[in-house]
Amino acid sequence: MTSVSPATQRLAARILAFEATRAGTNNDEAMQVCERLRTNLSKLSGPDAYSSLLLRALTLARRVHPALELVAVQPDGALSGLDQLGRGNTAGDSPTSRAVLVSQLLGLVEVFVGETLMRRITLDAWPEILADGELPSEEIK
Amino acid sequence: MNTQDQDKVPIRRLPTGVPGLDEILGGGLPEYSFNVIAGAPGSGKTTLAHQIMFAQATPERPALYFTVLGEPTFKMLRYQQQFTFFDQSRVNTSVRFVNLSKQALEGDLDVVLAEIVSEVDKANPGLVFVDSFRTVVRTTKPGLGDFDLQGFIQRLAMHLTNWQATTFLIGEYVEEELRDNPVFTVTDGLLWLSQQVERNSIVRKLRIVKLRGQASLPGMHTIRITEDGLQVFPRSFGSMEHAPHLDNPRRLSTGIAKFDELLHGGIPEGDSLLIAGPSGAGKSLVGTFFIAEGLRLGEPGIVAIFEESPAQYVRRAARFGLDFATPQRDGMLELTYLRPLDLSVDETVHDIVSTVKRIGAKRVVIDSLAGFEMALAPSFRADFRESLYRMIAALTRLGVTIISTAEVVEEFTSMALSNFTISFLAEDIVRMRYVSINGQLRRMILVVKMRGSSHSIDLHEYQITDDGIVIGEPLRGYRGLTSGIPGPWNNEESLVLQVPVETPRTR
């Protein structure tokens, strides 16, 4: 598995938590996170590039959480199967599987463009977090 | 200013952020112009585009960078952020990237145009880049003719100009397309990048093929890509600067009193003096003393050396009692060591001219022209003579006085002035040579020419001693001295020469 820095893992956890608590959404928080990233990253690098990046992130995350085998990346870059993914009730699953998937995705972006640009691109997808100042300032480079 | 001038619409020229490029462009890029950055793969197109983008983009008038089917965006960002001009904090504020690969793959230029127009409408950009525009064209559906393509480009140009954006289409093109590619017909500016490979060296060049509305500098200009991005070395070497007019130039002492006498007082300020002679004649030593004398008088100097390292040069000067280490430390003396073997004359001159301006140099020594030629990339050697002319002109325009040394292969039948046929570019020429007299190989010096001023016409013997160059009395009683194998002027005269007895150094 690609080693994801603790700071990037914290960022992944933060945006997942934000989506989980966002009012008016019943969707899976990982789905919400990936959809927002899909919009921004597809605009930046093209839908194919985003899809292949997400697929790679999923492959890496499955090594830690085999339950993620239930999840798939659709040709258009959307995630499917998250609704079948338990929340720590099945073997190999844990509450962190979603966090690992998102961490891997952000970690891959970081591998290519560096931490600063990855954070900038990611947080552009969550202007609410930036506006609320909910992230420690040192995390916004 | 006449009435017509007052009525002209002012075209703002945007600084490119690329050192040397604005000079070539005639002051910068015309605002709202529609440009193509063309060239072969690896010639620096994308880097040039990014450099311009980061120089000009602001949060209020950001840059939109459309990527199509060329280099993947993540990789492009990965590589481009290595350059110092790439400011990550401005990504997604002043600088925005938009990928058009999905639209391009549909093969419909109208879809591509609609997406560009939509993004431009939203972002209100001051700059728009499409990289690679070539791939947009290549993905179009079969059957699209030049007419359709030209129509698309015209609509694109019209939209972007009306949106008050300065636009750059980036694409891989070959020279043969210059004549009839419809893209080039529509554009206002065409910047052509190329790279030339010869033996083991690669030389990159930039040419402004076309630029509407202003006078650009013609010709091929060398570029180099470093961690700071592109740097352009204009062929003009700052030719817009006027040479200082000296009505009655002072004479600069060479530090060798007797030599000054031969020059009737020294080298006229602002002159270029060529010292030609064989290996071991002491050409470099004359240059060393010239610089040392300048330093003694408080005049900063530069020595461009090609055949030995600065440390060696300083050590060699010390052997003659000259301290070059201290002025080097104090910023009065710059020893420019140039030997990368793929230099262009333009880069070399840029280095020297920058240093002249930086330290306020009054004296420059180029030691030697042969070493200089060897340091150049092979492709530049063919133009060495012409380049040298431009270099000397650029330096004398700055008012500095130059000594260049040129090694000549000594022949004992004639007396060549240099191997480069470059004597035309020196106001003053001094020749040092060996002469065979009485079974000894001796040294002789003469002033061949000094443009616009008198000089000694005597041929003097000289020696190189621990104190430097010691010039003796004129050689009398010989004919054929310039051939190196003199004979007696007549049979009655003695052939015995007097060894110099003076020690005429002024130090």
XYZ file of C-alpha atoms in Angstrom:
648
model
C 0.000 0.000 0.000
C 1.164 3.500 -0.764
C 2.124 5.145 2.457
C -0.180 8.063 3.130
C 1.101 10.728 5.476
C -0.741 11.241 8.779
C -1.593 14.791 7.701
C -3.288 13.537 4.541
C -5.117 10.864 6.549
C -6.367 13.587 8.877
C -7.508 15.645 5.896
C -9.386 12.621 4.521
C -11.015 12.022 7.897
C -11.946 15.685 8.138
C -13.740 15.905 4.816
C -15.469 12.560 5.450
C -16.677 13.830 8.795
C -17.869 17.020 7.173
C -19.865 15.111 4.566
C -21.250 12.717 7.191
C -22.669 15.535 9.226
C -23.782 17.718 6.348
C -27.456 18.432 6.621
C -29.784 17.165 3.948
C -27.715 14.313 2.612
C -28.595 10.666 3.000
C -25.854 9.384 0.752
C -22.780 7.589 1.896
C -20.186 10.134 3.024
C -17.417 8.452 0.989
C -19.670 8.664 -2.061
C -20.200 12.371 -1.379
C -16.494 12.991 -0.942
C -15.605 11.136 -4.115
C -18.312 12.924 -6.086
C -16.994 16.312 -5.077
C -13.478 15.243 -5.880
C -14.679 13.785 -9.162
C -16.078 17.124 -10.218
C -12.934 19.035 -9.357
C -10.338 16.496 -10.394
C -12.118 15.685 -13.652
C -12.126 19.337 -14.518
C -8.457 19.522 -13.730
C -7.211 16.332 -15.313
C -10.088 14.870 -17.310
C -12.640 12.218 -16.350
C -10.473 9.330 -17.507
C -7.567 10.460 -15.394
C -9.836 10.755 -12.370
C -11.360 7.310 -12.942
C -8.016 5.607 -13.223
C -6.750 7.419 -10.146
C -9.782 6.326 -8.149
C -9.424 2.759 -9.383
C -5.811 2.708 -8.279
C -6.795 4.148 -4.880
C -9.477 1.475 -4.519
C -7.014 -1.272 -5.404
C -4.582 -0.042 -2.780
C -7.303 0.353 -0.174
C -8.584 -3.184 -0.779
C -5.270 -4.567 0.401
C -6.082 -3.187 3.834
C -9.823 -3.619 3.718
C -10.830 -6.626 1.584
C -14.465 -5.650 2.101
C -13.873 -2.889 -0.388
C -14.109 -5.623 -3.038
C -17.799 -4.796 -2.914
C -17.043 -1.321 -4.202
C -16.390 -0.599 -7.861
C -15.487 2.352 -10.039
C -17.916 2.956 -12.873
C -16.655 4.031 -16.321
C -17.753 7.595 -15.626
C -15.736 7.700 -12.408
C -18.652 7.250 -10.016
C -18.339 4.836 -7.112
C -20.837 2.018 -6.720
C -21.356 -0.608 -4.026
C -20.690 1.616 -1.070
C -24.202 0.909 0.174
C -23.252 -2.766 0.516
C -20.264 -1.929 2.547
C -20.884 -2.477 6.207
C -19.724 -0.314 8.987
C -17.426 -2.587 10.875
C -19.837 -5.515 11.106
C -18.317 -7.809 8.512
C -15.009 -9.660 8.460
C -12.227 -7.495 7.078
C -14.341 -4.418 7.325
C -13.918 -1.615 9.770
C -15.246 1.880 10.248
C -12.077 3.145 8.631
C -12.470 1.516 5.212
C -13.977 4.665 3.751
C -11.255 6.773 5.314
C -8.612 4.489 3.857
C -10.133 4.753 0.394
C -10.288 8.541 0.498
C -6.819 8.706 2.062
C -5.441 6.616 -0.753
C -7.068 8.837 -3.325
C -5.665 12.004 -1.789
C -2.347 10.236 -1.239
C -2.114 9.435 -4.938
C -2.778 13.029 -5.909
C -0.086 14.000 -3.419
C 2.359 11.563 -4.982
C 1.982 13.289 -8.324
C 1.618 16.953 -7.496
C 2.893 17.229 -3.938
C 1.197 17.927 -0.646
C 0.686 21.653 -1.089
C -1.058 21.394 -4.423
C -3.051 18.331 -3.323
C -4.387 20.252 -0.314
C -5.166 23.277 -2.443
C -7.038 21.203 -5.007
C -8.862 19.197 -2.344
C -9.921 22.103 -0.212
C -11.164 23.954 -3.274
C -13.836 21.274 -3.366
C -14.839 22.159 0.209
C -15.043 25.914 0.358
C -17.333 25.545 3.388
C -14.527 24.042 5.405
C -12.147 26.785 4.371
C -14.768 29.455 5.020
C -15.570 28.070 8.454
C -11.902 27.914 9.312
C -12.517 24.422 10.582
C -9.097 23.243 9.491
C -6.064 24.251 11.458
C -4.261 26.960 9.562
C -1.126 24.854 9.210
C -3.097 22.380 7.159
C -3.988 24.979 4.569
C -0.806 25.548 2.676
C 3.560 63.584 -31.414
C 1.442 64.230 -34.499
C -2.342 64.011 -34.733
C -2.212 60.562 -36.271
C -0.187 59.248 -33.347
C -2.675 60.704 -30.897
C -5.521 58.846 -32.606
C -3.862 55.452 -32.423
C -5.312 52.939 -30.018
C -2.690 52.193 -27.415
C -1.784 48.526 -27.270
C -0.582 47.549 -23.834
C 2.420 45.277 -23.865
C 2.334 42.569 -21.282
C 5.615 41.563 -19.652
C 6.186 37.855 -20.211
C 8.268 37.162 -17.132
C 10.781 35.464 -19.407
C 14.161 37.191 -19.211
C 15.126 38.524 -22.637
C 11.809 37.736 -24.323
C 10.227 41.153 -23.937
C 13.171 42.719 -25.742
C 12.696 40.341 -28.659
C 8.967 40.983 -28.728
C 9.511 44.716 -28.909
C 8.438 45.432 -25.353
C 6.154 42.551 -24.387
C 3.122 40.690 -25.650
C 0.348 42.768 -27.191
C -2.680 42.676 -24.917
C -5.667 40.731 -26.320
C -3.492 39.158 -28.998
C -4.137 35.636 -30.239
C -0.884 33.714 -30.329
C 0.578 30.341 -31.129
C 3.526 28.851 -29.297
C 4.785 26.232 -31.707
C 7.666 23.814 -31.816
C 8.835 20.255 -31.649
C 8.346 18.041 -28.590
C 10.720 18.973 -25.796
C 11.425 22.434 -27.096
C 9.966 24.150 -24.014
C 6.509 25.211 -25.220
C 4.596 24.237 -22.087
C 7.237 25.723 -19.806
C 7.154 28.994 -21.729
C 3.370 29.067 -21.476
C 3.455 28.459 -17.717
C 6.075 31.121 -17.224
C 3.989 33.713 -19.055
C 0.917 32.560 -17.170
C 2.463 32.956 -13.714
C 3.922 36.332 -14.703
C 0.583 37.792 -15.744
C -2.265 36.053 -13.968
C -4.045 37.748 -11.089
C -7.047 36.687 -8.988
C -9.098 39.393 -10.742
C -7.947 38.418 -14.244
C -6.867 34.808 -13.825
C -5.324 32.544 -16.414
C -7.279 29.595 -17.754
C -5.072 26.749 -18.865
C -6.985 24.246 -20.987
C -5.264 20.905 -21.313
C -6.393 18.563 -24.024
C -4.899 15.241 -24.974
C -1.239 15.894 -24.534
C 0.705 15.502 -21.342
C -1.530 14.315 -18.477
C -2.345 17.245 -16.221
C -1.009 15.659 -13.048
C 2.302 14.985 -14.729
C 2.405 18.466 -16.167
C 1.810 19.947 -12.706
C 4.338 17.557 -11.231
C 7.047 18.741 -13.593
C 6.108 22.398 -13.875
C 6.097 22.933 -10.121
C 9.819 22.173 -10.163
C 10.398 25.571 -11.757
C 10.872 28.499 -9.408
C 8.211 30.580 -11.160
C 5.502 28.032 -10.348
C 3.709 29.444 -7.323
C 1.494 26.717 -5.912
C -0.418 29.147 -3.767
C -1.849 30.719 -6.927
C -3.295 27.508 -8.340
C -7.071 27.678 -8.495
C -7.010 31.381 -7.684
C -4.924 33.189 -10.296
C -4.183 30.098 -12.319
C -6.837 27.569 -13.199
C -6.521 24.337 -15.106
C -9.368 22.873 -17.112
C -9.185 19.566 -18.926
C -10.922 19.358 -22.291
C -10.054 15.790 -23.221
C -13.664 14.577 -22.945
C -14.947 17.293 -25.252
C -12.043 16.866 -27.649
C -12.624 13.139 -27.911
C -16.137 13.780 -29.121
C -14.462 15.102 -32.241
C -16.775 18.060 -32.533
C -15.019 21.404 -32.557
C -18.241 23.168 -31.653
C -18.385 21.226 -28.378
C -14.805 22.215 -27.612
C -15.541 25.823 -28.460
C -18.692 25.832 -26.349
C -16.785 24.496 -23.338
C -14.016 27.050 -23.731
C -16.515 29.869 -24.073
C -18.430 28.632 -21.038
C -15.334 28.466 -18.845
C -14.092 31.813 -20.100
C -17.460 33.358 -19.351
C -17.355 32.032 -15.793
C -13.743 32.882 -14.987
C -13.273 36.215 -16.791
C -9.656 35.354 -17.554
C -7.011 37.751 -18.760
C -5.066 34.904 -20.283
C -6.173 31.715 -21.987
C -3.956 28.789 -22.939
C -4.905 25.703 -24.952
C -2.311 22.925 -24.653
C -2.065 21.140 -26.950
C -4.150 22.853 -29.552
C -2.757 20.429 -32.105
C -4.542 17.575 -30.408
C -7.832 19.459 -30.558
C -7.467 19.575 -34.310
C -6.331 15.968 -34.603
C -9.370 14.628 -32.763
C -11.823 16.222 -35.120
C -14.113 14.032 -37.155
C -12.882 12.878 -40.551
C -13.793 15.144 -43.417
C -13.054 18.379 -41.655
C -11.343 20.625 -44.151
C -9.048 23.594 -43.787
C -12.036 25.837 -44.248
C -13.855 24.322 -41.239
C -10.727 24.484 -39.168
C -10.103 28.079 -40.094
C -13.698 28.889 -39.204
C -13.276 27.266 -35.806
C -10.070 29.161 -35.115
C -11.622 32.418 -36.185
C -14.587 31.903 -33.896
C -12.290 30.941 -31.066
C -10.103 33.988 -31.672
C -13.133 36.235 -31.899
C -14.670 34.951 -28.642
C -11.481 35.153 -26.675
C -10.564 38.574 -27.993
C -14.047 39.880 -27.268
C -13.708 38.518 -23.757
C -10.534 40.608 -23.535
C -8.240 37.647 -23.125
C -4.730 37.279 -24.436
C -4.621 33.799 -25.879
C -1.989 31.185 -26.538
C -2.488 28.038 -28.542
C 0.312 25.604 -27.863
C 1.092 22.953 -30.408
C 3.615 20.707 -32.025
C 4.242 21.909 -35.525
C 7.005 21.460 -38.051
C 8.591 24.197 -40.109
C 7.025 22.963 -43.334
C 3.578 23.887 -41.984
C 4.468 27.539 -41.648
C 3.433 28.339 -45.182
C -0.105 27.103 -45.374
C -1.401 26.052 -41.952
C -4.661 27.962 -41.432
C -3.926 28.352 -37.730
C -1.008 30.613 -38.470
C -3.062 32.795 -40.787
C -5.454 33.774 -38.035
C -2.996 34.314 -35.223
C -1.476 37.661 -34.308
C 1.706 36.232 -32.921
C 3.707 33.113 -33.668
C 6.509 32.112 -31.332
C 8.550 29.250 -32.725
C 10.715 27.095 -30.472
C 13.225 24.643 -31.846
C 16.103 22.545 -30.716
C 19.099 21.646 -32.744
C 21.194 18.603 -32.006
C 24.738 18.478 -33.256
C 27.195 15.887 -32.035
C 26.766 15.856 -28.260
C 25.240 19.257 -27.833
C 21.686 20.503 -27.880
C 20.904 24.099 -28.623
C 17.446 25.564 -28.127
C 16.290 28.553 -30.098
C 13.311 30.881 -30.293
C 12.082 32.860 -33.255
C 9.256 35.356 -33.489
C 7.870 34.367 -36.854
C 5.039 36.840 -36.704
C 3.811 39.556 -34.385
C 1.155 41.983 -35.456
C 1.201 45.576 -34.324
C 4.755 45.933 -33.175
C 8.312 45.443 -34.334
C 9.901 42.325 -32.972
C 13.560 41.462 -33.195
C 14.163 39.163 -36.147
C 16.346 36.080 -36.188
C 16.913 32.997 -34.090
C 17.588 33.688 -30.433
C 19.201 31.170 -28.149
C 17.199 30.006 -25.170
C 18.190 27.968 -22.170
C 15.920 26.180 -19.751
C 17.067 26.169 -16.149
C 15.277 25.707 -12.835
C 14.052 29.281 -13.270
C 12.394 28.417 -16.564
C 13.241 29.795 -19.960
C 15.771 32.494 -20.510
C 16.151 34.107 -23.901
C 19.402 35.578 -25.091
C 18.523 38.224 -27.689
C 20.888 38.394 -30.616
C 20.944 42.155 -30.201
C 22.751 41.937 -26.842
C 20.891 45.099 -25.919
C 21.679 46.815 -29.216
C 19.152 49.504 -28.453
C 21.632 51.041 -26.075
C 23.693 53.805 -27.628
C 27.429 53.738 -27.468
C 28.855 56.521 -25.374
C 30.447 59.062 -27.654
C 33.915 59.936 -26.537
C 35.310 62.974 -28.331
C 38.724 62.667 -26.896
C 38.975 59.288 -25.225
C 41.509 58.893 -22.496
C 44.200 56.302 -22.904
C 44.152 53.331 -20.592
C 47.517 52.187 -19.401
C 48.232 48.520 -19.981
C 50.416 48.335 -16.891
C 53.444 47.833 -19.114
C 54.993 51.265 -19.566
C 56.974 50.461 -22.658
C 53.957 48.890 -24.278
C 51.991 52.046 -23.522
C 54.684 53.946 -25.336
C 54.251 51.758 -28.414
C 50.532 52.545 -28.249
C 51.370 56.234 -27.907
C 49.912 56.479 -24.456
C 47.849 53.344 -23.955
C 44.663 51.859 -25.355
C 42.013 54.447 -26.292
C 39.087 54.006 -23.914
C 36.259 52.038 -25.474
C 38.501 50.340 -28.025
C 38.750 46.659 -28.743
C 42.351 45.531 -28.964
C 43.313 42.175 -30.417
C 46.570 40.580 -29.396
C 47.531 37.823 -31.780
C 50.443 35.520 -31.357
C 51.600 31.945 -31.006
C 51.385 29.812 -27.899
C 53.759 31.014 -25.179
C 54.121 34.499 -26.631
C 52.700 36.164 -23.519
C 49.320 37.298 -24.854
C 47.478 36.326 -21.681
C 50.090 38.085 -19.604
C 49.424 41.381 -21.388
C 45.748 40.922 -20.548
C 46.577 40.126 -16.937
C 48.664 43.278 -16.550
C 45.969 45.348 -18.250
C 43.418 44.165 -15.693
C 45.857 44.594 -12.797
C 46.563 48.169 -13.824
C 42.859 48.894 -13.950
C 42.390 47.458 -10.473
C 45.261 49.578 -9.222
C 43.441 52.637 -10.555
C 40.131 51.540 -9.045
C 38.586 50.316 -12.308
C 36.697 47.025 -11.992
C 37.578 44.382 -14.546
C 36.412 41.112 -16.006
C 38.445 38.291 -17.423
C 36.536 35.737 -19.460
C 38.707 32.672 -19.367
C 38.203 29.496 -21.278
C 41.450 27.602 -21.007
C 42.218 27.588 -17.309
C 40.215 27.753 -14.130
C 39.840 30.997 -12.134
C 42.036 29.511 -9.397
C 44.774 28.758 -11.906
C 44.455 32.242 -13.341
C 44.790 33.835 -9.907
C 47.814 31.642 -9.127
C 49.462 32.565 -12.411
C 48.948 36.275 -11.742
C 50.435 35.837 -8.274
C 53.615 34.468 -9.824
C 54.095 37.927 -11.311
C 53.376 39.643 -8.017
C 49.775 40.494 -8.904
C 47.116 40.012 -6.232
C 43.868 39.027 -7.910
C 42.389 37.203 -4.945
C 41.630 40.373 -2.962
C 39.841 42.306 -5.750
C 37.969 39.119 -6.586
C 36.750 38.968 -3.009
C 35.943 42.683 -3.023
C 33.818 42.465 -6.159
C 36.247 44.511 -8.258
C 37.352 41.590 -10.375
C 35.221 38.904 -11.932
C 36.839 35.856 -13.451
C 34.232 34.308 -15.696
C 35.077 30.720 -16.453
C 33.110 29.517 -19.442
C 33.685 26.015 -20.619
C 30.484 23.984 -20.764
C 31.061 23.075 -24.417
C 27.524 23.823 -25.481
C 27.483 27.564 -25.001
C 26.063 29.980 -27.477
C 27.785 33.268 -28.094
C 24.594 34.949 -26.987
C 24.723 33.280 -23.569
C 28.378 34.082 -23.166
C 27.850 37.701 -24.033
C 24.823 37.862 -21.801
C 26.982 36.640 -18.922
C 29.731 39.116 -19.655
C 27.414 42.060 -20.306
C 25.460 41.344 -17.097
C 28.696 41.243 -15.160
C 29.927 44.471 -16.757
C 26.734 46.192 -15.653
C 26.761 44.586 -12.212
C 30.292 45.501 -11.182
C 30.665 48.578 -13.382
C 33.586 47.043 -15.242
C 35.765 49.318 -17.340
C 38.137 46.673 -18.644
C 37.396 43.277 -20.126
C 39.830 40.612 -21.237
C 38.681 37.698 -23.374
C 41.306 35.014 -23.082
C 41.218 33.489 -25.592
C 39.117 33.545 -28.734
C 40.252 30.010 -29.573
C 39.090 28.809 -26.154
C 35.865 30.705 -26.607
C 35.236 29.009 -29.913
C 35.925 25.612 -28.390
C 33.452 26.288 -25.576
C 30.667 26.851 -28.065
C 28.293 24.209 -29.259
C 29.365 22.986 -32.702
C 26.346 24.569 -34.333
C 27.495 28.006 -33.188
C 31.039 27.665 -34.419
C 29.978 28.196 -38.008
C 28.751 31.664 -37.062
C 31.611 32.418 -34.718
C 32.986 35.338 -36.692
C 29.630 37.051 -37.018
C 28.816 36.343 -33.376
C 32.123 37.722 -32.273
C 31.426 40.900 -34.165
C 28.115 41.285 -32.335
C 29.756 40.539 -29.013
C 32.544 43.081 -29.388
C 30.019 45.636 -30.594
C 27.814 44.992 -27.569
C 30.686 45.371 -25.152
C 32.216 48.475 -26.682
C 28.722 49.980 -26.741
C 28.855 49.754 -22.971
C 32.016 51.822 -23.035
C 34.336 49.103 -21.792
C 37.797 48.617 -23.213
C 38.520 45.108 -24.386
C 41.599 43.052 -24.926
C 41.040 39.774 -26.771
C 43.769 37.264 -27.296
C 44.000 35.090 -30.381
C 46.394 32.276 -30.874
C 47.866 31.969 -34.327
C 49.781 29.094 -35.773
C 53.197 30.551 -36.365
C 54.434 30.305 -39.902
C 57.884 31.275 -40.928
C 56.936 32.572 -44.312
C 54.224 35.069 -43.465
C 52.596 36.771 -40.466
C 48.940 36.013 -39.978
C 46.975 38.280 -37.685
C 44.615 35.593 -36.450
C 43.078 32.333 -37.527
C 39.580 33.759 -37.439
C 39.873 36.558 -39.984
C 38.407 38.753 -37.310
C 40.879 41.573 -37.304
C 38.179 43.792 -38.792
C 36.381 43.841 -35.463
C 39.317 45.225 -33.516
C 40.185 48.896 -33.572
C 43.684 48.039 -32.501
C 45.835 45.030 -33.335
C 49.045 43.952 -31.706
C 51.066 41.040 -32.972
C 53.521 39.019 -30.930
C 55.673 36.505 -32.706
C 58.777 34.417 -32.575
C 61.791 35.337 -34.643
C 64.810 33.224 -35.297
C 67.968 35.234 -34.737
C 71.490 34.042 -34.208
C 70.327 30.509 -33.484
C 67.862 31.673 -30.824
C 64.096 31.773 -30.840
C 63.297 35.253 -29.640
C 60.120 37.205 -29.211
C 59.027 40.292 -31.074
C 56.088 42.647 -30.618
C 54.620 45.239 -32.957
C 51.517 47.385 -33.121
C 49.873 46.576 -36.432
C 47.094 49.128 -36.320
C 45.317 51.599 -34.111
C 42.219 52.964 -35.691
C 42.186 56.731 -35.714
C 45.389 57.262 -33.797
C 49.096 57.064 -34.256
C 51.275 54.324 -32.820
C 54.795 53.049 -32.942
C 55.741 51.264 -36.124
C 58.860 49.741 -34.660
C 59.334 46.059 -34.133
C 60.597 45.482 -30.605
C 62.110 42.449 -29.013
C 60.666 41.550 -25.630
C 61.223 39.015 -22.916
C 59.016 37.405 -20.343
C 60.659 37.688 -16.951
C 59.538 37.211 -13.363
C 58.403 40.829 -13.478
C 56.259 40.307 -16.539
C 56.797 41.468 -20.080
C 59.947 43.477 -20.599
C 60.053 45.275 -23.932
C 63.445 46.167 -25.323
C 64.681 48.427 -28.062
C 63.511 48.293 -31.666
C 65.099 45.621 -33.776
C 67.292 47.398 -36.284
C 69.366 46.107 -39.128
C 67.133 43.231 -40.207
C 64.922 42.616 -43.117
C 62.156 40.029 -43.146
C 61.528 40.236 -39.388
C 57.811 39.740 -39.926
C 58.508 36.418 -41.609
C 60.151 35.201 -38.424
C 63.413 34.408 -40.218
C 65.123 37.742 -40.695
C 68.229 38.367 -42.627
C 70.649 41.242 -42.456
C 69.449 44.483 -43.938
C 72.826 44.482 -45.694
C 75.874 42.310 -45.328
C 77.875 44.913 -43.504
C 75.481 45.204 -40.583
C 75.849 43.124 -37.500
C 73.203 40.567 -36.644
C 73.875 40.651 -32.941
C 70.924 41.894 -30.940
C 71.065 43.728 -27.728
C 69.286 42.074 -24.850
C 66.797 44.504 -23.314
C 68.174 46.316 -20.339
C 65.150 48.300 -19.235
C 62.709 47.173 -16.634
C 59.896 49.481 -17.591
C 56.990 48.267 -15.493
C 54.943 50.910 -13.838
C 53.873 48.840 -10.875
